[in-house]
Amino acid sequence: MLINRIIINSSPLIVLFKSQQAQLLPQLFTEIVVPEGVFQEVTKGGEDDTASRQLHTVSWIKRVEIDSIAPEVAAWDLGTGESQVLSLALKNLRLCRYCR
């Protein structure tokens, strides 16, 4: 099965930008969803941080606001970015008619 859409967390973004391999993402996926909490985590490094500086410049991310954290995910007491990624993935899984 071909995966066209991903919801990405901070660590892969940071590693790909710092290794100068971030251009792989739009080559592999048509939609790269970055929850706002993840965007904030990556960009908090300021101008001295490669990932922080470059994430602002790419046009291929879809930055999304997450209104609420799923109760199941909130119980795990993860960071904001991780909680938003998992909540959005869980929401999409529940909405996916082909996933069952």
mmCIF file with all atom_site columns, N, CA, C and O in Angstrom, residues 61-88:
data_model
loop_
_atom_site.group_PDB
_atom_site.id
_atom_site.type_symbol
_atom_site.label_atom_id
_atom_site.label_alt_id
_atom_site.label_comp_id
_atom_site.label_asym_id
_atom_site.label_entity_id
_atom_site.label_seq_id
_atom_site.pdbx_PDB_ins_code
_atom_site.Cartn_x
_atom_site.Cartn_y
_atom_site.Cartn_z
_atom_site.occupancy
_atom_site.B_iso_or_equiv
_atom_site.pdbx_formal_charge
_atom_site.auth_seq_id
_atom_site.auth_comp_id
_atom_site.auth_asym_id
_atom_site.auth_atom_id
_atom_site.pdbx_PDB_model_num
ATOM 1   N N  . ILE A 1 61 ? 5.158  21.562 3.924  1.00 0.00 ? 61 ILE A N  1
ATOM 2   C CA . ILE A 1 61 ? 4.473  21.081 5.129  1.00 0.00 ? 61 ILE A CA 1
ATOM 3   C C  . ILE A 1 61 ? 3.058  21.654 5.188  1.00 0.00 ? 61 ILE A C  1
ATOM 4   O O  . ILE A 1 61 ? 2.778  22.725 4.667  1.00 0.00 ? 61 ILE A O  1
ATOM 5   N N  . LYS A 1 62 ? 2.188  20.898 5.816  1.00 0.00 ? 62 LYS A N  1
ATOM 6   C CA . LYS A 1 62 ? 0.838  21.370 6.102  1.00 0.00 ? 62 LYS A CA 1
ATOM 7   C C  . LYS A 1 62 ? 0.750  21.513 7.622  1.00 0.00 ? 62 LYS A C  1
ATOM 8   O O  . LYS A 1 62 ? 0.647  20.533 8.354  1.00 0.00 ? 62 LYS A O  1
ATOM 9   N N  . ARG A 1 63 ? 0.821  22.728 8.079  1.00 0.00 ? 63 ARG A N  1
ATOM 10  C CA . ARG A 1 63 ? 0.802  23.043 9.508  1.00 0.00 ? 63 ARG A CA 1
ATOM 11  C C  . ARG A 1 63 ? -0.655 23.069 9.977  1.00 0.00 ? 63 ARG A C  1
ATOM 12  O O  . ARG A 1 63 ? -1.490 23.751 9.377  1.00 0.00 ? 63 ARG A O  1
ATOM 13  N N  . VAL A 1 64 ? -0.980 22.302 11.032 1.00 0.00 ? 64 VAL A N  1
ATOM 14  C CA . VAL A 1 64 ? -2.364 22.205 11.491 1.00 0.00 ? 64 VAL A CA 1
ATOM 15  C C  . VAL A 1 64 ? -2.475 22.450 12.991 1.00 0.00 ? 64 VAL A C  1
ATOM 16  O O  . VAL A 1 64 ? -1.606 22.070 13.771 1.00 0.00 ? 64 VAL A O  1
ATOM 17  N N  . GLU A 1 65 ? -3.547 23.119 13.367 1.00 0.00 ? 65 GLU A N  1
ATOM 18  C CA . GLU A 1 65 ? -3.885 23.323 14.778 1.00 0.00 ? 65 GLU A CA 1
ATOM 19  C C  . GLU A 1 65 ? -4.630 22.086 15.277 1.00 0.00 ? 65 GLU A C  1
ATOM 20  O O  . GLU A 1 65 ? -5.481 21.551 14.573 1.00 0.00 ? 65 GLU A O  1
ATOM 21  N N  . ILE A 1 66 ? -4.318 21.656 16.472 1.00 0.00 ? 66 ILE A N  1
ATOM 22  C CA . ILE A 1 66 ? -5.003 20.528 17.092 1.00 0.00 ? 66 ILE A CA 1
ATOM 23  C C  . ILE A 1 66 ? -5.808 21.086 18.259 1.00 0.00 ? 66 ILE A C  1
ATOM 24  O O  . ILE A 1 66 ? -5.238 21.645 19.193 1.00 0.00 ? 66 ILE A O  1
ATOM 25  N N  . ASP A 1 67 ? -7.120 20.941 18.166 1.00 0.00 ? 67 ASP A N  1
ATOM 26  C CA . ASP A 1 67 ? -8.009 21.527 19.169 1.00 0.00 ? 67 ASP A CA 1
ATOM 27  C C  . ASP A 1 67 ? -8.002 20.782 20.499 1.00 0.00 ? 67 ASP A C  1
ATOM 28  O O  . ASP A 1 67 ? -8.093 21.394 21.553 1.00 0.00 ? 67 ASP A O  1
ATOM 29  N N  . SER A 1 68 ? -7.923 19.468 20.420 1.00 0.00 ? 68 SER A N  1
ATOM 30  C CA . SER A 1 68 ? -7.991 18.710 21.676 1.00 0.00 ? 68 SER A CA 1
ATOM 31  C C  . SER A 1 68 ? -7.160 17.439 21.563 1.00 0.00 ? 68 SER A C  1
ATOM 32  O O  . SER A 1 68 ? -6.946 16.907 20.478 1.00 0.00 ? 68 SER A O  1
ATOM 33  N N  . ILE A 1 69 ? -6.719 16.991 22.703 1.00 0.00 ? 69 ILE A N  1
ATOM 34  C CA . ILE A 1 69 ? -5.949 15.748 22.803 1.00 0.00 ? 69 ILE A CA 1
ATOM 35  C C  . ILE A 1 69 ? -6.911 14.630 23.157 1.00 0.00 ? 69 ILE A C  1
ATOM 36  O O  . ILE A 1 69 ? -7.740 14.773 24.065 1.00 0.00 ? 69 ILE A O  1
ATOM 37  N N  . ALA A 1 70 ? -6.812 13.518 22.452 1.00 0.00 ? 70 ALA A N  1
ATOM 38  C CA . ALA A 1 70 ? -7.659 12.361 22.739 1.00 0.00 ? 70 ALA A CA 1
ATOM 39  C C  . ALA A 1 70 ? -7.428 11.912 24.178 1.00 0.00 ? 70 ALA A C  1
ATOM 40  O O  . ALA A 1 70 ? -6.278 11.879 24.632 1.00 0.00 ? 70 ALA A O  1
ATOM 41  N N  . PRO A 1 71 ? -8.490 11.581 24.913 1.00 0.00 ? 71 PRO A N  1
ATOM 42  C CA . PRO A 1 71 ? -8.335 11.163 26.317 1.00 0.00 ? 71 PRO A CA 1
ATOM 43  C C  . PRO A 1 71 ? -7.368 9.993  26.492 1.00 0.00 ? 71 PRO A C  1
ATOM 44  O O  . PRO A 1 71 ? -6.604 9.960  27.454 1.00 0.00 ? 71 PRO A O  1
ATOM 45  N N  . GLU A 1 72 ? -7.400 9.061  25.540 1.00 0.00 ? 72 GLU A N  1
ATOM 46  C CA . GLU A 1 72 ? -6.503 7.906  25.628 1.00 0.00 ? 72 GLU A CA 1
ATOM 47  C C  . GLU A 1 72 ? -5.043 8.346  25.557 1.00 0.00 ? 72 GLU A C  1
ATOM 48  O O  . GLU A 1 72 ? -4.182 7.798  26.232 1.00 0.00 ? 72 GLU A O  1
ATOM 49  N N  . VAL A 1 73 ? -4.769 9.339  24.745 1.00 0.00 ? 73 VAL A N  1
ATOM 50  C CA . VAL A 1 73 ? -3.413 9.849  24.574 1.00 0.00 ? 73 VAL A CA 1
ATOM 51  C C  . VAL A 1 73 ? -3.020 10.728 25.765 1.00 0.00 ? 73 VAL A C  1
ATOM 52  O O  . VAL A 1 73 ? -1.901 10.644 26.269 1.00 0.00 ? 73 VAL A O  1
ATOM 53  N N  . ALA A 1 74 ? -3.941 11.547 26.241 1.00 0.00 ? 74 ALA A N  1
ATOM 54  C CA . ALA A 1 74 ? -3.674 12.434 27.380 1.00 0.00 ? 74 ALA A CA 1
ATOM 55  C C  . ALA A 1 74 ? -3.258 11.633 28.613 1.00 0.00 ? 74 ALA A C  1
ATOM 56  O O  . ALA A 1 74 ? -2.420 12.085 29.393 1.00 0.00 ? 74 ALA A O  1
ATOM 57  N N  . ALA A 1 75 ? -3.800 10.434 28.757 1.00 0.00 ? 75 ALA A N  1
ATOM 58  C CA . ALA A 1 75 ? -3.483 9.590  29.914 1.00 0.00 ? 75 ALA A CA 1
ATOM 59  C C  . ALA A 1 75 ? -2.020 9.160  29.932 1.00 0.00 ? 75 ALA A C  1
ATOM 60  O O  . ALA A 1 75 ? -1.485 8.818  30.978 1.00 0.00 ? 75 ALA A O  1
ATOM 61  N N  . TRP A 1 76 ? -1.357 9.205  28.797 1.00 0.00 ? 76 TRP A N  1
ATOM 62  C CA . TRP A 1 76 ? 0.049  8.802  28.713 1.00 0.00 ? 76 TRP A CA 1
ATOM 63  C C  . TRP A 1 76 ? 0.990  9.895  29.174 1.00 0.00 ? 76 TRP A C  1
ATOM 64  O O  . TRP A 1 76 ? 2.190  9.647  29.342 1.00 0.00 ? 76 TRP A O  1
ATOM 65  N N  . ASP A 1 77 ? 0.503  11.119 29.318 1.00 0.00 ? 77 ASP A N  1
ATOM 66  C CA . ASP A 1 77 ? 1.298  12.250 29.814 1.00 0.00 ? 77 ASP A CA 1
ATOM 67  C C  . ASP A 1 77 ? 2.575  12.473 28.994 1.00 0.00 ? 77 ASP A C  1
ATOM 68  O O  . ASP A 1 77 ? 3.667  12.583 29.533 1.00 0.00 ? 77 ASP A O  1
ATOM 69  N N  . LEU A 1 78 ? 2.389  12.537 27.677 1.00 0.00 ? 78 LEU A N  1
ATOM 70  C CA . LEU A 1 78 ? 3.501  12.797 26.758 1.00 0.00 ? 78 LEU A CA 1
ATOM 71  C C  . LEU A 1 78 ? 3.664  14.290 26.553 1.00 0.00 ? 78 LEU A C  1
ATOM 72  O O  . LEU A 1 78 ? 2.878  15.085 27.042 1.00 0.00 ? 78 LEU A O  1
ATOM 73  N N  . GLY A 1 79 ? 4.649  14.679 25.787 1.00 0.00 ? 79 GLY A N  1
ATOM 74  C CA . GLY A 1 79 ? 4.825  16.081 25.447 1.00 0.00 ? 79 GLY A CA 1
ATOM 75  C C  . GLY A 1 79 ? 3.742  16.560 24.500 1.00 0.00 ? 79 GLY A C  1
ATOM 76  O O  . GLY A 1 79 ? 3.002  15.767 23.907 1.00 0.00 ? 79 GLY A O  1
ATOM 77  N N  . THR A 1 80 ? 3.663  17.853 24.309 1.00 0.00 ? 80 THR A N  1
ATOM 78  C CA . THR A 1 80 ? 2.620  18.447 23.466 1.00 0.00 ? 80 THR A CA 1
ATOM 79  C C  . THR A 1 80 ? 2.674  17.923 22.045 1.00 0.00 ? 80 THR A C  1
ATOM 80  O O  . THR A 1 80 ? 1.653  17.508 21.487 1.00 0.00 ? 80 THR A O  1
ATOM 81  N N  . GLY A 1 81 ? 3.842  17.957 21.420 1.00 0.00 ? 81 GLY A N  1
ATOM 82  C CA . GLY A 1 81 ? 3.976  17.509 20.037 1.00 0.00 ? 81 GLY A CA 1
ATOM 83  C C  . GLY A 1 81 ? 3.578  16.062 19.859 1.00 0.00 ? 81 GLY A C  1
ATOM 84  O O  . GLY A 1 81 ? 2.802  15.724 18.957 1.00 0.00 ? 81 GLY A O  1
ATOM 85  N N  . GLU A 1 82 ? 4.103  15.182 20.703 1.00 0.00 ? 82 GLU A N  1
ATOM 86  C CA . GLU A 1 82 ? 3.784  13.760 20.617 1.00 0.00 ? 82 GLU A CA 1
ATOM 87  C C  . GLU A 1 82 ? 2.290  13.521 20.819 1.00 0.00 ? 82 GLU A C  1
ATOM 88  O O  . GLU A 1 82 ? 1.668  12.741 20.109 1.00 0.00 ? 82 GLU A O  1
ATOM 89  N N  . SER A 1 83 ? 1.717  14.209 21.779 1.00 0.00 ? 83 SER A N  1
ATOM 90  C CA . SER A 1 83 ? 0.282  14.054 22.046 1.00 0.00 ? 83 SER A CA 1
ATOM 91  C C  . SER A 1 83 ? -0.559 14.507 20.855 1.00 0.00 ? 83 SER A C  1
ATOM 92  O O  . SER A 1 83 ? -1.556 13.876 20.510 1.00 0.00 ? 83 SER A O  1
ATOM 93  N N  . GLN A 1 84 ? -0.150 15.596 20.205 1.00 0.00 ? 84 GLN A N  1
ATOM 94  C CA . GLN A 1 84 ? -0.894 16.081 19.050 1.00 0.00 ? 84 GLN A CA 1
ATOM 95  C C  . GLN A 1 84 ? -0.772 15.134 17.864 1.00 0.00 ? 84 GLN A C  1
ATOM 96  O O  . GLN A 1 84 ? -1.751 14.873 17.164 1.00 0.00 ? 84 GLN A O  1
ATOM 97  N N  . VAL A 1 85 ? 0.411  14.610 17.623 1.00 0.00 ? 85 VAL A N  1
ATOM 98  C CA . VAL A 1 85 ? 0.616  13.656 16.528 1.00 0.00 ? 85 VAL A CA 1
ATOM 99  C C  . VAL A 1 85 ? -0.273 12.431 16.737 1.00 0.00 ? 85 VAL A C  1
ATOM 100 O O  . VAL A 1 85 ? -0.993 12.001 15.830 1.00 0.00 ? 85 VAL A O  1
ATOM 101 N N  . LEU A 1 86 ? -0.214 11.846 17.925 1.00 0.00 ? 86 LEU A N  1
ATOM 102 C CA . LEU A 1 86 ? -0.984 10.634 18.190 1.00 0.00 ? 86 LEU A CA 1
ATOM 103 C C  . LEU A 1 86 ? -2.484 10.893 18.183 1.00 0.00 ? 86 LEU A C  1
ATOM 104 O O  . LEU A 1 86 ? -3.262 10.062 17.693 1.00 0.00 ? 86 LEU A O  1
ATOM 105 N N  . SER A 1 87 ? -2.907 12.028 18.697 1.00 0.00 ? 87 SER A N  1
ATOM 106 C CA . SER A 1 87 ? -4.338 12.356 18.695 1.00 0.00 ? 87 SER A CA 1
ATOM 107 C C  . SER A 1 87 ? -4.859 12.527 17.276 1.00 0.00 ? 87 SER A C  1
ATOM 108 O O  . SER A 1 87 ? -5.946 12.039 16.938 1.00 0.00 ? 87 SER A O  1
ATOM 109 N N  . LEU A 1 88 ? -4.095 13.208 16.442 1.00 0.00 ? 88 LEU A N  1
ATOM 110 C CA . LEU A 1 88 ? -4.508 13.404 15.051 1.00 0.00 ? 88 LEU A CA 1
ATOM 111 C C  . LEU A 1 88 ? -4.514 12.073 14.297 1.00 0.00 ? 88 LEU A C  1
ATOM 112 O O  . LEU A 1 88 ? -5.443 11.794 13.527 1.00 0.00 ? 88 LEU A O  1
#
